[in-house]
Amino acid sequence: MRATVIHGPRDVRVEQVPDPVIHRPTDAVVRVVAACVCGSDLWAYRGVRPTRAPHRTGHEFVGVVEEVGADVRRVRVGDFVVAPFSICDNTCVHCRNGVHTSCEQVAWWGSPDHDGLPTDGGQGEHVRVPLADGTLVVTPEHPDAALLPHVLTLTDVLGTGHHAALAAGVHAGSSVAVVGDGAVGLCGIIAARRLGAERVVAMSRNPARQALARRFGATDVVEERGDEGAAAVLDLLGGVGPDGVLECVGTKESMAQALATVRPGGRVGFVGVPAGGPELSVQTMFGGNKGVVGGVAPVRGYIEGLLPDVWAGTIEPGLVFDATFALDHVADAYRAMDERTCTKALVLP
């Protein structure tokens, strides 16, 4: 089958790789119907994270179950499924506590699973899914072409934006600022409004993303960054910072801006994958009673709660996909994401 392999900085290729097979009775094999490129994929693409050897990549995919192991009970052949970006059993103490990304058997697409066997990356034609009953979420039926992009966001960006909003303590009537106008930040706007936020400030310089932020429910847009950006948000909110800030980038500068923006006693919900040396000023946190909560989003725990709103069209997170590429042109998808000529790239095998 064909699959995406990263060889090094700005070197992504589609190669022939072995078809996946059932290795354990808890496995399933899924035919990928749609996948995408994540902003976090760009850290390796740009060389920020070294690629020590060529390896499979991609961690966001949905598809149809084609084969299941003898011990798989909940997932059946023919089901349409959403695969969260991490593999989990959904039964261990951490999963039961809602932290599926700390599962006792956690594994990541494109890396060895909990028993050391290699897993497939999501940007390919098929994927072997370990712990299929725990990892996969079955949808009510097969989504049509119009619904498909919205369902795909459940694999990562919608749940990650939701995690940021929960970590920031967003609630009915609260004020929120969102640092980062990528797919996660935009989905964070959806999440904040869905949780009842009254005022949502999107921090963006990109006109297309500003328009989408407003469509998703942002009440205000601030183009300035750093101290100027923080001051602009305070001006909008009567001299008091927002109750919560969603940090959706993962750099030193974005975290500093988030801490400078949030009000005394407020919280920063951070989900940006750390890169570029993000740091926390304990003195700022201590002096302003500012909390910082978040981390890698336990998306598996959010899918079933978010799926009904996606399915009903109450929210439309799939609008973050503004470019579509065939799998054979996945290198172009990475290039478009890297050069910010698209917000998020959809990949069809």
CSV table of C-alpha atoms in Angstrom, one decimal:
chain,number,residue,atom,x,y,z
A,1,MET,CA,0.0,0.0,0.0
A,2,ARG,CA,1.0,3.7,-0.2
A,3,ALA,CA,1.9,5.7,2.9
A,4,THR,CA,3.6,8.9,3.9
A,5,VAL,CA,7.2,8.6,5.1
A,6,ILE,CA,9.3,11.5,6.5
A,7,HIS,CA,13.0,11.3,5.7
A,8,GLY,CA,14.2,14.6,7.1
A,9,PRO,CA,13.6,18.3,7.0
A,10,ARG,CA,11.2,19.2,4.1
A,11,ASP,CA,11.6,15.6,2.8
A,12,VAL,CA,8.2,13.9,2.9
A,13,ARG,CA,7.5,11.1,0.4
A,14,VAL,CA,4.8,8.6,-0.5
A,15,GLU,CA,6.2,5.1,-0.6
A,16,GLN,CA,5.1,1.5,-1.0
A,17,VAL,CA,5.0,-0.2,2.4
A,18,PRO,CA,3.7,-3.5,3.6
A,19,ASP,CA,0.0,-3.9,4.0
A,20,PRO,CA,-1.0,-4.0,7.7
A,21,VAL,CA,-2.1,-7.3,9.2
A,22,ILE,CA,-3.7,-8.4,12.5
A,23,HIS,CA,-0.9,-9.1,14.9
A,24,ARG,CA,-3.0,-9.5,18.1
A,25,PRO,CA,-6.6,-10.5,18.8
A,26,THR,CA,-7.2,-6.9,20.0
A,27,ASP,CA,-6.2,-5.3,16.6
A,28,ALA,CA,-8.3,-4.0,13.8
A,29,VAL,CA,-7.3,-3.0,10.3
A,30,VAL,CA,-8.9,0.3,9.0
A,31,ARG,CA,-9.1,1.5,5.5
A,32,VAL,CA,-8.4,5.3,5.6
A,33,VAL,CA,-11.1,7.4,4.1
A,34,ALA,CA,-9.6,10.8,5.0
A,35,ALA,CA,-6.5,12.0,6.8
A,36,CYS,CA,-4.8,15.4,7.3
A,37,VAL,CA,-1.7,17.3,8.1
A,38,CYS,CA,-1.3,18.6,11.7
A,39,GLY,CA,0.5,21.8,12.7
A,40,SER,CA,2.6,19.5,15.1
A,41,ASP,CA,3.7,17.5,12.0
A,42,LEU,CA,5.6,20.6,10.9
A,43,TRP,CA,8.0,20.5,13.8
A,44,ALA,CA,9.7,17.4,12.2
A,45,TYR,CA,9.1,18.8,8.7
A,46,ARG,CA,11.0,22.0,9.6
A,47,GLY,CA,13.7,20.1,11.4
A,48,VAL,CA,12.8,21.5,14.9
A,49,ARG,CA,12.4,17.9,15.9
A,50,PRO,CA,15.1,15.7,14.4
A,51,THR,CA,14.2,12.8,12.2
A,52,ARG,CA,16.8,10.2,13.1
A,53,ALA,CA,15.5,7.6,10.6
A,54,PRO,CA,12.8,7.6,8.0
A,55,HIS,CA,9.4,6.7,9.5
A,56,ARG,CA,5.7,6.7,8.9
A,57,THR,CA,3.8,9.8,9.9
A,58,GLY,CA,0.3,11.2,10.3
A,59,HIS,CA,-1.9,10.9,13.4
A,60,GLU,CA,-5.4,12.1,12.3
A,61,PHE,CA,-7.6,9.7,10.3
A,62,VAL,CA,-11.0,8.3,9.9
A,63,GLY,CA,-12.1,5.3,7.9
A,64,VAL,CA,-13.9,1.9,7.6
A,65,VAL,CA,-13.0,-1.2,9.6
A,66,GLU,CA,-12.0,-4.0,7.2
A,67,GLU,CA,-10.8,-6.7,9.6
A,68,VAL,CA,-10.9,-7.3,13.4
A,69,GLY,CA,-9.0,-9.6,15.7
A,70,ALA,CA,-10.8,-12.4,17.6
A,71,ASP,CA,-11.0,-10.5,20.8
A,72,VAL,CA,-12.5,-7.3,19.4
A,73,ARG,CA,-16.1,-6.9,20.6
A,74,ARG,CA,-17.2,-3.3,20.2
A,75,VAL,CA,-15.9,-2.5,16.7
A,76,ARG,CA,-17.2,-4.5,13.7
A,77,VAL,CA,-16.2,-4.9,10.1
A,78,GLY,CA,-17.9,-2.2,8.1
A,79,ASP,CA,-18.1,0.4,10.9
A,80,PHE,CA,-17.0,3.9,10.1
A,81,VAL,CA,-14.6,5.0,12.9
A,82,VAL,CA,-12.8,8.0,14.3
A,83,ALA,CA,-9.3,7.4,15.4
A,84,PRO,CA,-8.0,9.8,18.1
A,85,PHE,CA,-4.3,10.8,17.8
A,86,SER,CA,-3.2,8.4,20.5
A,87,ILE,CA,-3.8,4.7,21.1
A,88,CYS,CA,-5.3,3.7,24.4
A,89,ASP,CA,-7.2,0.8,26.1
A,90,ASN,CA,-9.9,3.1,27.5
A,91,THR,CA,-10.1,1.0,30.7
A,92,CYS,CA,-7.0,1.7,32.8
A,93,VAL,CA,-7.1,4.1,35.8
A,94,HIS,CA,-5.8,7.0,33.7
A,95,CYS,CA,-8.3,6.5,31.0
A,96,ARG,CA,-11.1,6.2,33.6
A,97,ASN,CA,-9.9,9.5,35.0
A,98,GLY,CA,-10.1,11.1,31.6
A,99,VAL,CA,-6.4,11.3,30.7
A,100,HIS,CA,-6.3,8.9,27.8
A,101,THR,CA,-3.0,10.2,26.6
A,102,SER,CA,-1.4,8.8,29.8
A,103,CYS,CA,-3.0,5.4,29.3
A,104,GLU,CA,-0.9,2.6,30.8
A,105,GLN,CA,-0.7,1.1,27.3
A,106,VAL,CA,-0.5,4.4,25.4
A,107,ALA,CA,1.1,4.4,22.0
A,108,TRP,CA,1.3,6.9,19.0
A,109,TRP,CA,0.7,6.4,15.4
A,110,GLY,CA,3.8,5.8,13.4
A,111,SER,CA,5.7,4.6,16.5
A,112,PRO,CA,6.1,1.2,18.3
A,113,ASP,CA,3.0,0.2,20.2
A,114,HIS,CA,2.9,-0.8,23.9
A,115,ASP,CA,4.4,-4.2,23.0
A,116,GLY,CA,7.1,-2.8,20.7
A,117,LEU,CA,5.4,-3.6,17.4
A,118,PRO,CA,5.5,-0.8,14.8
A,119,THR,CA,2.2,1.0,14.1
A,120,ASP,CA,1.2,2.6,10.8
A,121,GLY,CA,1.0,6.4,10.4
A,122,GLY,CA,-2.4,7.8,9.6
A,123,GLN,CA,-1.4,9.3,6.2
A,124,GLY,CA,-1.7,6.2,4.2
A,125,GLU,CA,-4.2,3.8,2.7
A,126,HIS,CA,-4.6,1.4,5.7
A,127,VAL,CA,-3.7,1.4,9.4
A,128,ARG,CA,-3.4,-1.4,11.9
A,129,VAL,CA,-5.1,-0.2,15.1
A,130,PRO,CA,-3.9,-1.8,18.3
A,131,LEU,CA,-6.4,-1.9,21.2
A,132,ALA,CA,-9.2,-1.3,18.7
A,133,ASP,CA,-12.1,-1.5,21.2
A,134,GLY,CA,-10.5,1.2,23.4
A,135,THR,CA,-9.1,3.4,20.7
A,136,LEU,CA,-11.7,3.7,18.0
A,137,VAL,CA,-15.1,5.5,18.2
A,138,VAL,CA,-17.8,4.3,15.9
A,139,THR,CA,-20.0,6.9,14.2
A,140,PRO,CA,-23.8,6.6,13.8
A,141,GLU,CA,-23.4,5.8,10.1
A,142,HIS,CA,-21.0,6.6,7.3
A,143,PRO,CA,-20.7,10.3,6.9
A,144,ASP,CA,-21.3,11.8,3.5
A,145,ALA,CA,-18.8,13.9,1.7
A,146,ALA,CA,-20.1,17.2,3.2
A,147,LEU,CA,-19.9,15.9,6.8
A,148,LEU,CA,-16.6,14.1,6.4
A,149,PRO,CA,-14.3,17.0,7.1
A,150,HIS,CA,-16.2,17.9,10.2
A,151,VAL,CA,-16.0,14.3,11.5
A,152,LEU,CA,-12.2,14.3,10.8
A,153,THR,CA,-11.6,17.2,13.2
A,154,LEU,CA,-12.7,14.9,16.1
A,155,THR,CA,-9.4,13.0,15.7
A,156,ASP,CA,-7.4,16.0,17.1
A,157,VAL,CA,-8.1,19.7,16.6
A,158,LEU,CA,-11.6,19.9,17.8
A,159,GLY,CA,-10.9,17.9,20.9
A,160,THR,CA,-7.6,19.8,21.5
A,161,GLY,CA,-9.4,23.1,21.3
A,162,HIS,CA,-12.0,21.8,23.7
A,163,HIS,CA,-9.3,20.7,26.1
A,164,ALA,CA,-7.8,24.2,26.0
A,165,ALA,CA,-11.1,25.7,26.8
A,166,LEU,CA,-11.8,23.3,29.7
A,167,ALA,CA,-8.3,23.8,31.1
A,168,ALA,CA,-8.8,27.6,31.0
A,169,GLY,CA,-12.0,27.2,33.0
A,170,VAL,CA,-14.3,28.6,30.3
A,171,HIS,CA,-17.9,28.7,31.5
A,172,ALA,CA,-21.1,30.5,30.8
A,173,GLY,CA,-20.6,34.2,30.6
A,174,SER,CA,-16.8,34.2,30.7
A,175,SER,CA,-14.4,36.2,28.6
A,176,VAL,CA,-11.7,34.4,26.6
A,177,ALA,CA,-8.8,35.2,24.4
A,178,VAL,CA,-7.3,32.7,22.0
A,179,VAL,CA,-3.6,32.9,21.1
A,180,GLY,CA,-3.0,31.1,17.8
A,181,ASP,CA,-5.1,31.2,14.7
A,182,GLY,CA,-4.3,27.7,13.4
A,183,ALA,CA,-6.9,24.9,13.3
A,184,VAL,CA,-6.6,24.3,17.0
A,185,GLY,CA,-7.0,27.9,18.0
A,186,LEU,CA,-10.0,28.2,15.6
A,187,CYS,CA,-11.5,25.1,17.1
A,188,GLY,CA,-10.8,26.6,20.5
A,189,ILE,CA,-13.2,29.5,19.6
A,190,ILE,CA,-15.9,26.9,18.8
A,191,ALA,CA,-15.2,25.2,22.1
A,192,ALA,CA,-15.3,28.4,24.1
A,193,ARG,CA,-18.6,29.5,22.6
A,194,ARG,CA,-20.0,26.0,23.0
A,195,LEU,CA,-19.2,26.2,26.7
A,196,GLY,CA,-21.0,29.5,27.0
A,197,ALA,CA,-18.3,32.1,26.7
A,198,GLU,CA,-19.8,35.6,26.2
A,199,ARG,CA,-16.7,37.4,24.8
A,200,VAL,CA,-14.1,35.7,22.7
A,201,VAL,CA,-11.1,37.6,21.4
A,202,ALA,CA,-9.2,35.9,18.5
A,203,MET,CA,-5.6,37.0,18.1
A,204,SER,CA,-4.8,36.8,14.4
A,205,ARG,CA,-3.2,38.8,11.6
A,206,ASN,CA,-4.5,36.6,8.7
A,207,PRO,CA,-7.7,38.1,7.1
A,208,ALA,CA,-9.0,34.7,6.0
A,209,ARG,CA,-8.5,33.2,9.5
A,210,GLN,CA,-10.0,36.3,11.1
A,211,ALA,CA,-13.1,35.8,9.0
A,212,LEU,CA,-13.4,32.2,10.0
A,213,ALA,CA,-12.8,33.1,13.7
A,214,ARG,CA,-15.8,35.4,13.5
A,215,ARG,CA,-17.9,32.7,11.8
A,216,PHE,CA,-17.0,30.4,14.6
A,217,GLY,CA,-18.1,32.9,17.2
A,218,ALA,CA,-15.2,35.3,17.9
A,219,THR,CA,-16.6,38.6,19.1
A,220,ASP,CA,-13.4,40.6,18.6
A,221,VAL,CA,-10.1,40.3,16.7
A,222,VAL,CA,-6.7,41.6,17.8
A,223,GLU,CA,-3.9,41.8,15.3
A,224,GLU,CA,-1.1,43.0,17.7
A,225,ARG,CA,1.2,40.5,19.4
A,226,GLY,CA,3.3,40.5,22.5
A,227,ASP,CA,2.8,43.3,25.0
A,228,GLU,CA,0.9,45.3,22.4
A,229,GLY,CA,-1.4,42.4,21.9
A,230,ALA,CA,-2.0,42.0,25.6
A,231,ALA,CA,-2.7,45.7,26.0
A,232,ALA,CA,-5.1,45.7,23.1
A,233,VAL,CA,-7.1,42.8,24.7
A,234,LEU,CA,-7.2,44.7,28.0
A,235,ASP,CA,-8.5,47.8,26.2
A,236,LEU,CA,-11.3,45.7,24.7
A,237,LEU,CA,-12.3,44.3,28.1
A,238,GLY,CA,-12.3,47.5,30.1
A,239,GLY,CA,-8.8,47.3,31.4
A,240,VAL,CA,-9.2,43.8,32.8
A,241,GLY,CA,-7.8,40.7,31.1
A,242,PRO,CA,-10.0,37.8,30.0
A,243,ASP,CA,-11.0,35.1,32.5
A,244,GLY,CA,-9.2,32.5,30.4
A,245,VAL,CA,-6.7,32.4,27.6
A,246,LEU,CA,-6.3,29.5,25.2
A,247,GLU,CA,-2.6,29.1,24.3
A,248,CYS,CA,-2.6,27.1,21.0
A,249,VAL,CA,0.8,27.6,19.5
A,250,GLY,CA,3.6,26.2,21.8
A,251,THR,CA,6.3,28.8,21.7
A,252,LYS,CA,8.0,31.0,24.2
A,253,GLU,CA,6.4,34.1,22.7
A,254,SER,CA,2.9,32.6,22.7
A,255,MET,CA,3.1,31.6,26.3
A,256,ALA,CA,4.4,34.9,27.4
A,257,GLN,CA,1.6,36.6,25.5
A,258,ALA,CA,-1.0,34.4,27.1
A,259,LEU,CA,0.3,35.1,30.6
A,260,ALA,CA,0.5,38.8,30.0
A,261,THR,CA,-3.1,38.8,28.7
A,262,VAL,CA,-5.0,36.7,31.3
A,263,ARG,CA,-6.5,38.6,34.2
A,264,PRO,CA,-5.3,38.2,37.8
A,265,GLY,CA,-6.8,35.0,39.1
A,266,GLY,CA,-7.5,33.8,35.6
A,267,ARG,CA,-6.2,30.7,33.8
A,268,VAL,CA,-4.2,29.8,30.7
A,269,GLY,CA,-5.2,26.6,29.1
A,270,PHE,CA,-2.2,25.5,27.0
A,271,VAL,CA,-2.3,22.8,24.3
A,272,GLY,CA,0.3,24.1,21.8
A,273,VAL,CA,2.9,21.4,21.3
A,274,PRO,CA,6.0,22.8,22.9
A,275,ALA,CA,8.6,24.0,20.5
A,276,GLY,CA,11.1,26.9,20.5
A,277,GLY,CA,11.6,26.9,24.3
A,278,PRO,CA,8.3,27.9,25.9
A,279,GLU,CA,8.9,29.0,29.4
A,280,LEU,CA,6.8,29.8,32.5
A,281,SER,CA,7.4,32.9,34.6
A,282,VAL,CA,6.6,31.6,38.1
A,283,GLN,CA,6.9,35.1,39.4
A,284,THR,CA,4.2,36.3,37.0
A,285,MET,CA,2.0,33.4,38.0
A,286,PHE,CA,2.6,33.9,41.7
A,287,GLY,CA,2.2,37.6,41.7
A,288,GLY,CA,-1.0,37.6,39.6
A,289,ASN,CA,-2.5,34.3,40.9
A,290,LYS,CA,-2.5,33.1,37.3
A,291,GLY,CA,-2.9,29.4,36.7
A,292,VAL,CA,-1.5,27.5,33.8
A,293,VAL,CA,-3.2,24.2,33.1
A,294,GLY,CA,-3.3,21.9,30.1
A,295,GLY,CA,-1.0,19.6,28.1
A,296,VAL,CA,-1.5,16.9,25.4
A,297,ALA,CA,-5.2,16.7,24.9
A,298,PRO,CA,-6.9,13.4,25.9
A,299,VAL,CA,-9.0,13.6,22.7
A,300,ARG,CA,-10.4,10.0,23.1
A,301,GLY,CA,-12.4,11.1,26.1
A,302,TYR,CA,-14.0,14.0,24.3
A,303,ILE,CA,-15.1,12.4,21.0
A,304,GLU,CA,-18.4,10.9,22.1
A,305,GLY,CA,-19.4,14.1,23.8
A,306,LEU,CA,-18.6,16.3,20.8
A,307,LEU,CA,-19.8,13.9,18.1
A,308,PRO,CA,-23.5,14.7,18.4
A,309,ASP,CA,-23.0,18.4,17.8
A,310,VAL,CA,-20.8,17.7,14.8
A,311,TRP,CA,-23.2,15.1,13.4
A,312,ALA,CA,-26.2,17.5,13.8
A,313,GLY,CA,-24.3,20.4,12.1
A,314,THR,CA,-24.6,22.5,15.3
A,315,ILE,CA,-20.9,23.2,14.9
A,316,GLU,CA,-18.9,23.1,11.7
A,317,PRO,CA,-15.2,22.6,12.7
A,318,GLY,CA,-14.4,21.1,9.3
A,319,LEU,CA,-14.3,24.6,7.8
A,320,VAL,CA,-10.7,24.7,9.0
A,321,PHE,CA,-9.9,22.6,6.0
A,322,ASP,CA,-9.3,25.0,3.2
A,323,ALA,CA,-7.2,22.8,0.9
A,324,THR,CA,-7.5,19.2,-0.3
A,325,PHE,CA,-4.7,17.0,-1.6
A,326,ALA,CA,-4.5,13.5,-3.0
A,327,LEU,CA,-2.2,11.2,-1.0
A,328,ASP,CA,0.3,11.1,-3.8
A,329,HIS,CA,0.7,14.9,-3.4
A,330,VAL,CA,1.0,14.9,0.4
A,331,ALA,CA,4.4,16.7,0.0
A,332,ASP,CA,2.4,19.7,-1.4
A,333,ALA,CA,0.1,19.5,1.6
A,334,TYR,CA,3.0,19.8,4.0
A,335,ARG,CA,4.5,22.7,1.9
A,336,ALA,CA,1.1,24.5,2.0
A,337,MET,CA,0.9,24.2,5.8
A,338,ASP,CA,4.5,25.2,6.2
A,339,GLU,CA,4.1,28.3,4.1
A,340,ARG,CA,0.7,29.1,5.6
A,341,THR,CA,-1.0,29.2,2.3
A,342,CYS,CA,-3.7,27.0,3.9
A,343,THR,CA,-5.0,26.7,7.4
A,344,LYS,CA,-5.3,22.9,7.4
A,345,ALA,CA,-4.7,20.4,4.6
A,346,LEU,CA,-7.1,17.5,4.0
A,347,VAL,CA,-5.5,14.4,2.5
A,348,LEU,CA,-7.6,11.8,0.6
A,349,PRO,CA,-6.0,8.4,-0.2
